[in-house]
Coordinates of C-alpha atoms in Angstrom, one line a residue:
M4 CA -12.3 -4.6 -20.3
S5 CA -15.0 -0.7 -20.2
P6 CA -17.4 -0.4 -17.4
T7 CA -19.4 -0.4 -19.9
S8 CA -18.9 -3.3 -22.0
S9 CA -17.7 -5.6 -19.1
P10 CA -18.7 -9.2 -19.6
A11 CA -21.1 -11.5 -17.3
H12 CA -20.0 -11.1 -13.6
A13 CA -17.4 -12.6 -13.0
T14 CA -16.2 -14.7 -10.9
A15 CA -12.3 -14.2 -10.3
P16 CA -10.1 -11.9 -9.8
V17 CA -8.7 -10.1 -12.6
P18 CA -5.8 -12.2 -14.5
G19 CA -3.0 -11.5 -12.3
S20 CA -3.9 -8.5 -10.2
S21 CA -3.7 -11.4 -7.2
L22 CA -0.9 -9.9 -4.6
S23 CA -0.2 -12.3 -1.9
A24 CA 3.1 -13.1 -0.2
A25 CA 3.8 -16.0 -2.1
R26 CA 4.0 -14.0 -5.3
R27 CA 5.3 -10.8 -3.5
T28 CA 8.4 -13.6 -2.6
R29 CA 8.8 -13.8 -6.1
D30 CA 8.7 -10.4 -7.9
L31 CA 11.5 -8.9 -4.4
A32 CA 13.8 -12.2 -5.9
R33 CA 13.7 -10.9 -9.4
T34 CA 14.0 -6.7 -8.9
A35 CA 16.4 -7.2 -6.5
G36 CA 20.2 -7.3 -7.9
G37 CA 17.8 -8.1 -10.9
P38 CA 17.8 -6.4 -14.2
A39 CA 16.9 -2.1 -14.0
V40 CA 13.4 -1.9 -14.7
D41 CA 12.0 1.5 -16.4
V42 CA 10.6 3.1 -13.6
L43 CA 11.5 2.8 -9.5
V44 CA 8.3 4.5 -7.5
V45 CA 9.2 4.4 -4.2
G46 CA 5.8 4.9 -2.1
L47 CA 2.6 3.3 -2.2
G48 CA 0.0 5.8 -0.6
A49 CA -2.6 7.0 -3.5
T50 CA -0.4 8.8 -5.8
G51 CA 2.3 6.0 -5.6
A52 CA 0.0 3.0 -6.8
G53 CA -1.5 5.5 -8.7
A54 CA 2.0 6.0 -10.6
A55 CA 2.8 2.5 -11.0
L56 CA -0.3 2.0 -12.3
D57 CA 0.0 4.5 -15.1
A58 CA 3.4 3.7 -15.6
A59 CA 2.6 -0.1 -15.8
A60 CA -0.4 0.5 -18.6
R61 CA 2.2 2.7 -21.2
G62 CA 4.0 -0.3 -21.2
L63 CA 6.9 0.5 -18.7
T64 CA 8.2 -2.0 -16.6
V65 CA 7.9 -0.8 -13.3
A66 CA 8.5 -2.0 -9.6
A67 CA 7.1 0.3 -7.1
V68 CA 8.5 -0.5 -2.9
D69 CA 6.4 1.0 0.5
A70 CA 8.5 0.4 4.2
H71 CA 4.6 -0.4 5.5
D72 CA 2.2 -1.7 4.0
L73 CA -0.6 -0.4 0.8
A74 CA -1.8 3.3 1.8
F75 CA 0.0 3.1 5.2
G76 CA 0.5 6.8 5.7
T77 CA -1.9 9.5 3.9
S78 CA -3.9 7.5 2.1
R79 CA -5.9 5.6 5.0
W80 CA -6.9 8.7 7.2
S81 CA -8.9 11.1 4.9
S82 CA -12.6 11.6 4.9
K83 CA -13.3 8.6 2.7
L84 CA -14.4 12.0 0.1
I85 CA -14.2 13.0 -3.5
H86 CA -14.4 16.9 -3.6
G87 CA -15.1 18.3 -6.5
G88 CA -12.9 21.1 -5.7
L89 CA -16.0 23.9 -3.7
R90 CA -13.0 25.3 -1.5
Y91 CA -10.5 26.3 -4.1
L92 CA -13.2 27.7 -5.8
A93 CA -14.0 29.9 -2.6
S94 CA -10.2 30.7 -2.8
G95 CA -9.7 31.9 -5.9
Q96 CA -8.2 28.2 -6.8
L97 CA -9.3 28.0 -10.7
D98 CA -7.2 25.6 -11.8
V99 CA -7.4 23.1 -8.2
A100 CA -11.2 23.5 -8.4
H101 CA -11.4 22.7 -12.2
E102 CA -8.8 19.8 -11.7
S103 CA -10.7 18.3 -9.0
A104 CA -13.8 18.3 -10.9
V105 CA -12.7 16.7 -13.4
E106 CA -11.1 14.1 -11.5
R107 CA -14.0 13.5 -9.3
G108 CA -15.9 12.7 -12.3
V109 CA -13.6 10.1 -14.0
L110 CA -13.5 8.3 -10.8
M111 CA -17.3 7.7 -10.6
E112 CA -18.2 8.0 -14.2
R113 CA -15.4 5.6 -15.6
T114 CA -12.6 4.0 -12.9
A115 CA -14.4 3.3 -9.8
P116 CA -18.0 3.7 -9.7
H117 CA -18.5 0.6 -7.5
L118 CA -15.9 2.7 -4.8
V119 CA -16.8 6.6 -5.5
S120 CA -20.2 7.3 -5.2
A121 CA -22.9 10.4 -4.8
Q122 CA -23.3 11.5 -1.3
P123 CA -25.7 14.4 0.4
F124 CA -25.0 17.0 2.5
V125 CA -27.1 19.4 5.0
L126 CA -25.7 22.3 5.8
P127 CA -28.3 22.9 8.6
L128 CA -30.0 26.5 8.9
T129 CA -29.0 27.4 13.2
P130 CA -29.5 30.2 14.5
L131 CA -25.6 30.5 14.2
V132 CA -25.2 30.7 10.4
S133 CA -26.9 34.0 9.3
R134 CA -28.6 35.0 6.8
A135 CA -25.5 36.3 4.8
Q136 CA -23.4 33.3 5.5
A137 CA -26.6 31.0 4.0
T138 CA -26.7 33.9 0.7
L139 CA -23.0 33.0 0.7
A140 CA -23.2 29.4 1.1
W141 CA -25.9 28.7 -1.6
A142 CA -24.0 30.9 -4.0
G143 CA -21.0 28.4 -3.4
F144 CA -23.1 24.8 -3.6
R145 CA -24.6 26.7 -7.2
A146 CA -21.4 27.5 -8.3
G147 CA -19.6 23.8 -7.4
D148 CA -23.1 22.3 -10.0
G149 CA -21.1 24.5 -12.6
L150 CA -17.7 23.0 -11.5
R151 CA -19.5 19.7 -12.0
L152 CA -21.5 21.1 -15.7
A153 CA -17.6 22.4 -17.0
A154 CA -16.3 18.8 -15.9
R155 CA -19.1 17.4 -17.5
T156 CA -20.1 14.8 -15.1
A157 CA -23.9 13.9 -15.4
R158 CA -26.3 15.2 -13.3
A159 CA -27.2 12.1 -12.8
T160 CA -24.1 11.0 -11.1
L161 CA -24.1 13.9 -8.8
P162 CA -28.0 15.4 -8.5
G163 CA -27.8 19.7 -7.8
P164 CA -28.2 21.6 -4.4
R165 CA -31.3 22.9 -3.8
R166 CA -32.8 24.4 -0.3
L167 CA -34.6 22.2 2.5
S168 CA -37.6 23.5 4.9
A169 CA -37.0 23.1 8.5
V170 CA -38.8 19.8 8.3
E171 CA -37.1 18.5 6.0
T172 CA -33.7 19.2 7.1
R173 CA -34.7 17.5 10.7
N174 CA -35.6 14.5 8.6
L175 CA -32.6 14.0 6.8
A176 CA -30.5 15.0 9.7
P177 CA -32.4 14.2 13.0
A178 CA -29.9 14.4 16.1
L179 CA -30.1 18.7 15.2
R180 CA -31.3 21.3 17.5
T181 CA -34.7 22.5 16.4
D182 CA -35.1 25.3 18.7
G183 CA -34.0 28.6 15.6
L184 CA -33.6 25.9 13.0
R185 CA -34.7 28.0 9.7
G186 CA -34.5 25.0 6.8
G187 CA -31.4 23.9 5.4
L188 CA -29.4 23.9 2.3
L189 CA -28.6 20.1 0.3
S190 CA -25.7 20.2 -2.1
W191 CA -24.1 16.6 -3.2
D192 CA -19.9 15.6 -3.7
G193 CA -18.7 12.8 -4.1
R194 CA -17.9 10.0 -1.3
L195 CA -15.3 6.6 -1.4
T196 CA -16.4 4.0 0.3
D197 CA -13.4 3.7 1.8
D198 CA -10.1 5.1 1.0
A199 CA -7.1 2.1 1.8
R200 CA -8.9 0.2 -1.3
L201 CA -9.8 2.3 -4.0
V202 CA -5.1 2.5 -3.2
T203 CA -5.3 -1.3 -3.1
A204 CA -7.6 -1.5 -6.2
L205 CA -4.8 0.9 -7.9
A206 CA -1.8 -1.7 -6.7
R207 CA -4.3 -4.4 -7.5
T208 CA -4.6 -3.0 -11.9
A209 CA -1.1 -2.1 -11.3
A210 CA -0.6 -5.7 -10.6
A211 CA -1.9 -6.6 -14.1
K212 CA -0.1 -4.9 -15.8
G213 CA 2.8 -6.8 -14.9
A214 CA 3.8 -4.2 -12.4
R215 CA 5.8 -5.6 -9.1
I216 CA 3.9 -4.2 -6.0
L217 CA 6.3 -5.3 -3.2
T218 CA 5.1 -3.9 0.5
R219 CA 7.6 -4.0 3.5
V220 CA 10.3 -3.0 1.0
R221 CA 12.0 -0.3 2.4
A222 CA 13.6 2.8 0.3
L223 CA 17.1 3.5 2.1
E224 CA 18.9 5.2 -0.3
L225 CA 17.7 7.2 -3.4
T226 CA 19.6 8.6 -6.8
G227 CA 18.5 8.8 -10.4
A228 CA 19.1 4.9 -10.9
G229 CA 17.6 3.2 -8.4
A230 CA 17.7 2.2 -4.9
R231 CA 19.4 0.7 -2.3
V232 CA 16.7 -1.3 -0.3
R233 CA 15.8 -3.3 2.6
D234 CA 13.1 -6.2 3.1
E235 CA 11.8 -5.3 6.7
L236 CA 10.5 -9.1 7.2
T237 CA 14.2 -10.3 6.6
G238 CA 16.5 -7.2 7.1
E239 CA 18.4 -8.2 4.0
E240 CA 19.4 -5.0 1.9
G241 CA 19.8 -5.3 -1.6
E242 CA 19.9 -3.1 -4.7
I243 CA 17.3 -1.8 -7.1
R244 CA 18.5 -0.2 -10.1
A245 CA 15.8 1.5 -12.3
R246 CA 16.3 4.7 -15.7
A247 CA 14.1 6.3 -13.9
V248 CA 12.4 6.9 -9.9
I249 CA 9.7 8.7 -8.4
N250 CA 9.3 9.7 -4.9
A251 CA 5.8 10.1 -3.7
S252 CA 6.4 8.6 -0.6
G253 CA 4.1 11.9 0.8
V254 CA 5.3 13.5 4.1
W255 CA 7.9 11.6 3.7
A256 CA 9.4 12.6 0.8
G257 CA 12.5 14.7 2.2
D258 CA 13.7 12.2 4.2
L259 CA 14.8 10.8 0.4
V260 CA 15.5 13.9 -1.2
D261 CA 17.8 16.8 -0.5
G262 CA 15.8 20.3 -1.4
I263 CA 12.4 19.0 -0.6
R264 CA 10.6 20.8 2.6
I265 CA 7.5 19.4 3.5
R266 CA 4.7 21.2 5.6
P267 CA 2.5 18.7 7.3
S268 CA -0.9 19.8 8.0
R269 CA -2.8 17.4 10.3
G270 CA -6.8 16.2 10.0
T271 CA -8.3 14.7 12.7
H272 CA -11.2 13.5 12.7
L273 CA -13.5 11.5 15.5
V274 CA -15.2 7.9 15.8
L275 CA -18.7 7.7 16.7
R276 CA -21.3 4.4 17.1
A277 CA -23.8 5.9 14.5
E278 CA -26.6 4.7 16.8
R279 CA -25.6 8.2 19.5
L280 CA -26.4 10.4 16.3
G281 CA -29.7 8.6 15.6
S282 CA -30.5 7.3 11.4
L283 CA -28.0 9.5 10.2
P284 CA -29.4 9.8 5.5
A285 CA -27.5 12.6 5.0
G286 CA -23.7 14.3 6.3
M287 CA -23.6 17.3 7.5
H288 CA -21.7 20.1 7.2
I289 CA -21.4 22.2 10.2
P290 CA -20.0 25.7 10.1
I291 CA -17.2 26.3 11.9
P292 CA -17.3 29.8 14.4
G293 CA -15.1 32.6 12.7
E294 CA -14.7 31.0 9.5
T295 CA -16.4 31.4 5.9
N296 CA -15.3 29.3 4.4
R297 CA -14.5 25.2 6.4
F298 CA -16.7 22.8 8.1
V299 CA -16.5 20.1 10.4
L300 CA -18.0 17.7 8.4
V301 CA -20.8 14.7 9.7
L302 CA -20.0 11.4 8.1
P303 CA -22.1 8.3 8.3
Q304 CA -20.4 5.1 7.7
G305 CA -23.3 2.6 7.2
D306 CA -21.3 0.0 9.4
G307 CA -22.1 0.7 12.0
R308 CA -19.6 4.1 12.8
V309 CA -19.5 8.0 12.2
Y310 CA -16.5 10.4 11.1
V311 CA -16.9 14.1 12.5
G312 CA -13.7 16.0 11.0
L313 CA -11.2 17.5 11.1
T314 CA -9.0 20.0 12.0
D315 CA -6.2 21.4 9.8
E316 CA -3.5 21.8 12.4
P317 CA 0.2 22.7 10.9
V318 CA 2.3 20.1 12.8
D319 CA 6.4 20.5 13.6
G320 CA 8.8 17.9 14.3
P321 CA 9.7 14.5 13.3
V322 CA 6.8 12.6 10.9
P323 CA 5.4 9.2 12.6
D324 CA 4.0 6.3 11.3
V325 CA 1.2 7.0 12.7
P326 CA 0.0 10.5 13.8
E327 CA -1.0 11.0 17.2
V328 CA -4.7 12.7 18.2
P329 CA -3.9 15.2 20.6
E330 CA -6.9 16.1 23.0
T331 CA -7.5 19.6 22.0
D332 CA -8.1 18.5 18.1
I333 CA -11.1 16.1 19.7
G334 CA -12.0 19.1 22.2
F335 CA -12.8 21.4 18.4
L336 CA -14.6 18.7 16.9
L337 CA -16.8 18.0 19.3
D338 CA -17.4 21.4 20.7
V339 CA -18.8 22.6 16.6
L340 CA -20.3 19.5 16.3
G341 CA -22.2 20.3 20.0
S342 CA -23.0 23.4 18.5
V343 CA -25.9 22.2 16.6
L344 CA -27.0 19.1 18.0
D345 CA -30.3 18.8 20.4
V346 CA -28.4 16.4 22.6
P347 CA -24.9 16.9 23.0
V348 CA -21.6 14.3 22.1
H349 CA -19.1 13.8 25.3
R350 CA -15.7 13.0 25.1
A351 CA -16.8 9.1 26.4
D352 CA -18.8 8.5 23.0
V353 CA -15.5 9.1 21.1
V354 CA -14.9 5.4 20.2
G355 CA -11.8 6.3 18.6
A356 CA -9.8 8.6 15.9
F357 CA -7.8 9.3 13.9
A358 CA -4.9 11.8 11.9
G359 CA -3.5 12.0 8.5
L360 CA -0.3 14.6 8.0
R361 CA -1.3 15.9 4.2
P362 CA 1.9 16.4 2.5
L363 CA 2.2 19.9 1.6
L364 CA 5.1 22.2 -0.1
D365 CA 6.6 24.4 2.0
T366 CA 7.4 26.9 -0.4
T367 CA 8.6 30.0 1.9
P368 CA 12.4 31.3 1.6
T369 CA 14.4 29.4 3.9
G370 CA 15.4 31.9 6.9
S371 CA 11.9 34.5 5.9
G372 CA 10.4 33.8 9.2
E373 CA 7.2 33.6 7.6
Q374 CA 4.5 31.8 8.7
S375 CA 0.9 31.1 6.9
R376 CA -2.3 28.6 8.3
T377 CA -1.5 25.6 6.6
A378 CA -5.1 26.3 6.0
D379 CA -4.3 28.4 3.3
I380 CA -1.5 26.5 1.9
S381 CA -2.7 25.9 -1.6
R382 CA -3.4 22.1 -3.0
R383 CA -2.0 22.1 -5.7
H384 CA 0.6 19.8 -6.8
A385 CA 4.1 19.8 -7.5
V386 CA 6.4 17.5 -9.3
L387 CA 10.1 18.4 -9.2
T388 CA 13.6 16.6 -10.3
S389 CA 16.5 16.6 -8.6
P390 CA 19.9 17.1 -10.2
D391 CA 20.6 13.6 -10.3
G392 CA 16.5 13.0 -11.6
V393 CA 14.7 11.9 -8.8
V394 CA 11.6 12.9 -9.7
T395 CA 9.3 14.0 -6.4
V396 CA 5.8 14.4 -6.6
V397 CA 4.5 16.3 -3.8
G398 CA 0.6 18.1 -2.7
G399 CA -2.5 17.6 -3.9
K400 CA -5.3 15.5 -1.7
L401 CA -6.5 12.3 -3.2
T402 CA -9.2 13.7 -5.5
T403 CA -6.6 13.8 -8.0
Y404 CA -4.3 11.5 -7.2
R405 CA -4.5 10.6 -10.8
R406 CA -3.2 13.4 -12.6
M407 CA -0.3 14.1 -9.9
A408 CA 0.8 10.1 -11.0
E409 CA 0.1 10.6 -14.4
D410 CA 2.4 13.9 -14.5
A411 CA 5.0 12.5 -12.1
V412 CA 5.2 10.1 -15.0
D413 CA 5.4 12.2 -17.4
A414 CA 8.4 13.7 -16.2
A415 CA 10.1 10.6 -14.8
A416 CA 9.6 9.4 -18.7
S417 CA 11.7 12.7 -20.0
A418 CA 14.5 11.7 -16.7
G419 CA 15.0 8.2 -17.6
R420 CA 14.6 9.6 -21.5
L421 CA 11.7 6.6 -21.5
H422 CA 9.8 5.9 -25.0
A423 CA 5.6 6.4 -23.2
G424 CA 2.7 6.8 -24.7
P425 CA 0.5 9.9 -23.1
S426 CA -1.8 8.1 -20.0
P427 CA -4.2 5.8 -20.6
T428 CA -5.5 5.8 -16.9
A429 CA -8.4 8.5 -17.3
T430 CA -10.8 6.0 -18.6
L431 CA -8.7 2.6 -17.1
P432 CA -11.1 0.7 -14.8
L433 CA -9.8 0.0 -11.9
V434 CA -10.0 -3.9 -10.7
G435 CA -13.9 -4.6 -10.4
A436 CA -15.7 -1.4 -12.2
A437 CA -18.7 -1.6 -14.1
A438 CA -21.4 1.1 -14.6
P439 CA -23.9 1.1 -12.1
A440 CA -26.4 -1.2 -13.5
R441 CA -24.2 -4.1 -14.1
L442 CA -23.3 -3.2 -10.1
A443 CA -27.2 -3.5 -9.7
T444 CA -27.5 -7.4 -10.6
L445 CA -24.5 -8.3 -9.5
P446 CA -25.3 -11.7 -7.2
A447 CA -23.9 -10.2 -4.1
P448 CA -25.0 -8.2 -0.9
R449 CA -24.8 -4.4 -1.6
R450 CA -22.3 -3.9 0.7
L451 CA -20.3 -6.4 -0.8
V452 CA -20.5 -4.7 -3.7
R453 CA -19.9 -1.4 -2.5
R454 CA -16.4 -2.7 -1.5
Y455 CA -15.5 -5.1 -4.4
G456 CA -17.8 -4.1 -7.5
T457 CA -17.7 -7.1 -9.6
E458 CA -15.6 -9.5 -7.3
A459 CA -18.0 -9.0 -4.6
A460 CA -19.8 -12.4 -6.3
A461 CA -16.0 -13.6 -5.9
V462 CA -15.8 -12.8 -2.6
Q463 CA -19.3 -14.3 -1.5
A464 CA -18.4 -17.9 -3.0
L465 CA -15.9 -18.1 -0.6
A466 CA -18.3 -18.2 2.3
V467 CA -20.8 -20.7 0.1
R468 CA -18.3 -22.8 0.3
T469 CA -17.1 -22.6 3.9
P470 CA -20.3 -22.3 5.9
H471 CA -18.0 -20.9 8.8
L472 CA -16.4 -17.8 6.4
K473 CA -19.8 -16.6 7.0
D474 CA -19.1 -16.0 10.6
P475 CA -19.0 -12.1 11.1
V476 CA -15.7 -11.1 12.6
L477 CA -17.8 -9.2 15.5
P478 CA -21.0 -8.9 16.5
D479 CA -22.3 -5.9 15.2
H480 CA -19.9 -5.6 12.6
P481 CA -20.6 -6.8 9.0
V482 CA -17.1 -7.8 7.8
T483 CA -17.0 -11.2 7.1
R484 CA -13.9 -14.0 7.9
A485 CA -14.5 -14.6 4.4
E486 CA -13.7 -11.0 3.2
L487 CA -10.7 -11.3 5.5
L488 CA -9.3 -14.7 3.6
W489 CA -10.0 -12.7 0.3
A490 CA -8.1 -9.6 2.0
V491 CA -4.9 -12.3 2.0
R492 CA -5.2 -14.1 -1.0
H493 CA -5.8 -11.6 -3.7
E494 CA -4.7 -7.8 -1.7
G495 CA -1.2 -8.8 -0.6
A496 CA -2.6 -8.4 3.3
L497 CA 0.0 -10.2 5.1
D498 CA -0.3 -9.7 9.1
A499 CA -3.1 -8.7 11.1
A500 CA -2.6 -5.4 10.8
D501 CA -2.7 -5.2 7.3
L502 CA -6.7 -7.2 8.1
L503 CA -7.9 -5.0 10.4
D504 CA -6.8 -1.5 9.9
R505 CA -6.6 -1.1 6.3
R506 CA -7.9 -4.0 4.3
T507 CA -11.0 -3.8 6.7
R508 CA -11.7 -0.3 9.0
I509 CA -11.8 -2.3 12.3
G510 CA -8.7 -1.0 13.3
L511 CA -10.3 2.5 13.9
V512 CA -12.1 1.2 17.5
T513 CA -9.6 0.0 19.4
E514 CA -12.0 -1.8 21.4
D515 CA -13.6 -3.4 18.3
R516 CA -9.8 -4.2 17.3
A517 CA -9.4 -5.9 20.3
A518 CA -11.9 -8.2 19.9
A519 CA -11.2 -9.2 15.8
L520 CA -7.3 -9.5 16.5
K521 CA -7.2 -13.5 17.6
T522 CA -9.6 -13.7 14.3
A523 CA -7.9 -12.3 12.0
E524 CA -4.6 -14.2 12.9
E525 CA -6.9 -17.5 13.0
V526 CA -7.6 -16.5 9.2
L527 CA -4.3 -15.3 8.1
G528 CA -2.7 -18.3 9.2
E529 CA -4.9 -20.5 7.5
A530 CA -4.4 -18.7 4.6
L531 CA -0.5 -18.5 4.3
A532 CA -0.4 -21.6 5.1
G533 CA -2.4 -22.4 1.5
Q534 CA 0.0 -20.2 0.1
G535 CA 3.0 -22.6 1.3

């Protein structure tokens, strides 16, 4: 089913795509200690879920495991942007820039137009932005539009950049300080409704192709012939045999395969209440003083929240499951934000914060003592095959997950001598995908369509059949009980944290999470009882 030729309104999940506790139990029972699968994928972030889909779509048998939940690691902590590669063009990484632009077009026009849409950004020309800097930025935005053209992404999908008057700039970003405001530069990029939802869609699409998606299953040891694993829910250990193994565990990749050195980079975002900045029809690029090609981003989310990010700081020592946000990052982002606002944002206005760790490949010679900034490390991805045949994929970024997955499966097929054709994922719609014209006609609220695509009507139908499911999980927050129920029945949510922290974004604000916890546990209990 393609986004341009799909049937009338879907009222049920794609056959075989539903993930649930019951399915996990069945799939784990036939995988651990069972016959070898063609490909075992370790890690269910964007790249790992993408690799599971890629392999399954080629007709290979696939098992994919993660010690935690879908999108538990870096893939839920991004800026929710699908970048066209402008930053990489500016640093001379032409191949990375072009790859990013191509993959952005794939997501927006073919595989996930329900989850990825065009986002306008304003770069305000304040007294802190010199005319030379403004000229350079404008040249960059024009070059970015050239990348769009080279990637064959339609102008209707991504409008071109243009200059703004001071009045137009203020209309798009009313919170800006007017003193000395010369105008602004308007540009466009891709933005995700939610990065964790993209991962969920990837995993469910892989499941529909026959992949066994096994969360809460930790890989203890890896070899080219499989893995020793532990069910984190029961503590039981077992073996998963495979003809090829892909290590897509991100910042933890070096813990499973010798010789892989990761240099994590921390990207921190703040969470503010939307009313603190007023109406924001567009996001903002705020230049970082002293930098020519780095910006702080102001990202309105449409759910009463705004994200402000991001940093790019090296992280040393053991990699935590959930990175902490240091006060230095918060202070830095507030300082840059305050440089352009009419009324400053204070520390007390920050209602949440999150940090993700980018899994950058450390290529400095061992013992050399060289230390470059993580901001300067290439975002090219690498696919490395160990002496015993484990394929590790690292580096890259969320935008290019599909290409990373394709390259990893190519390498795994070679290492395992598997018969697999070329990857079909550049034209394979994810669960919920449809052409924008069709999405616009779906009988469901626009907010649900942006999150569930063609399944939005089915989510809405839950609330129609059971009226209390219409109730919001929190006052003044759009997520309903029906969405939590859908997450348990069809999206593999196993506990309240899965519901609040990944299937929805409620958990980004500690106060909201605490208030929603009881409701999440109630819905979870009812749904799991129904599965039993």
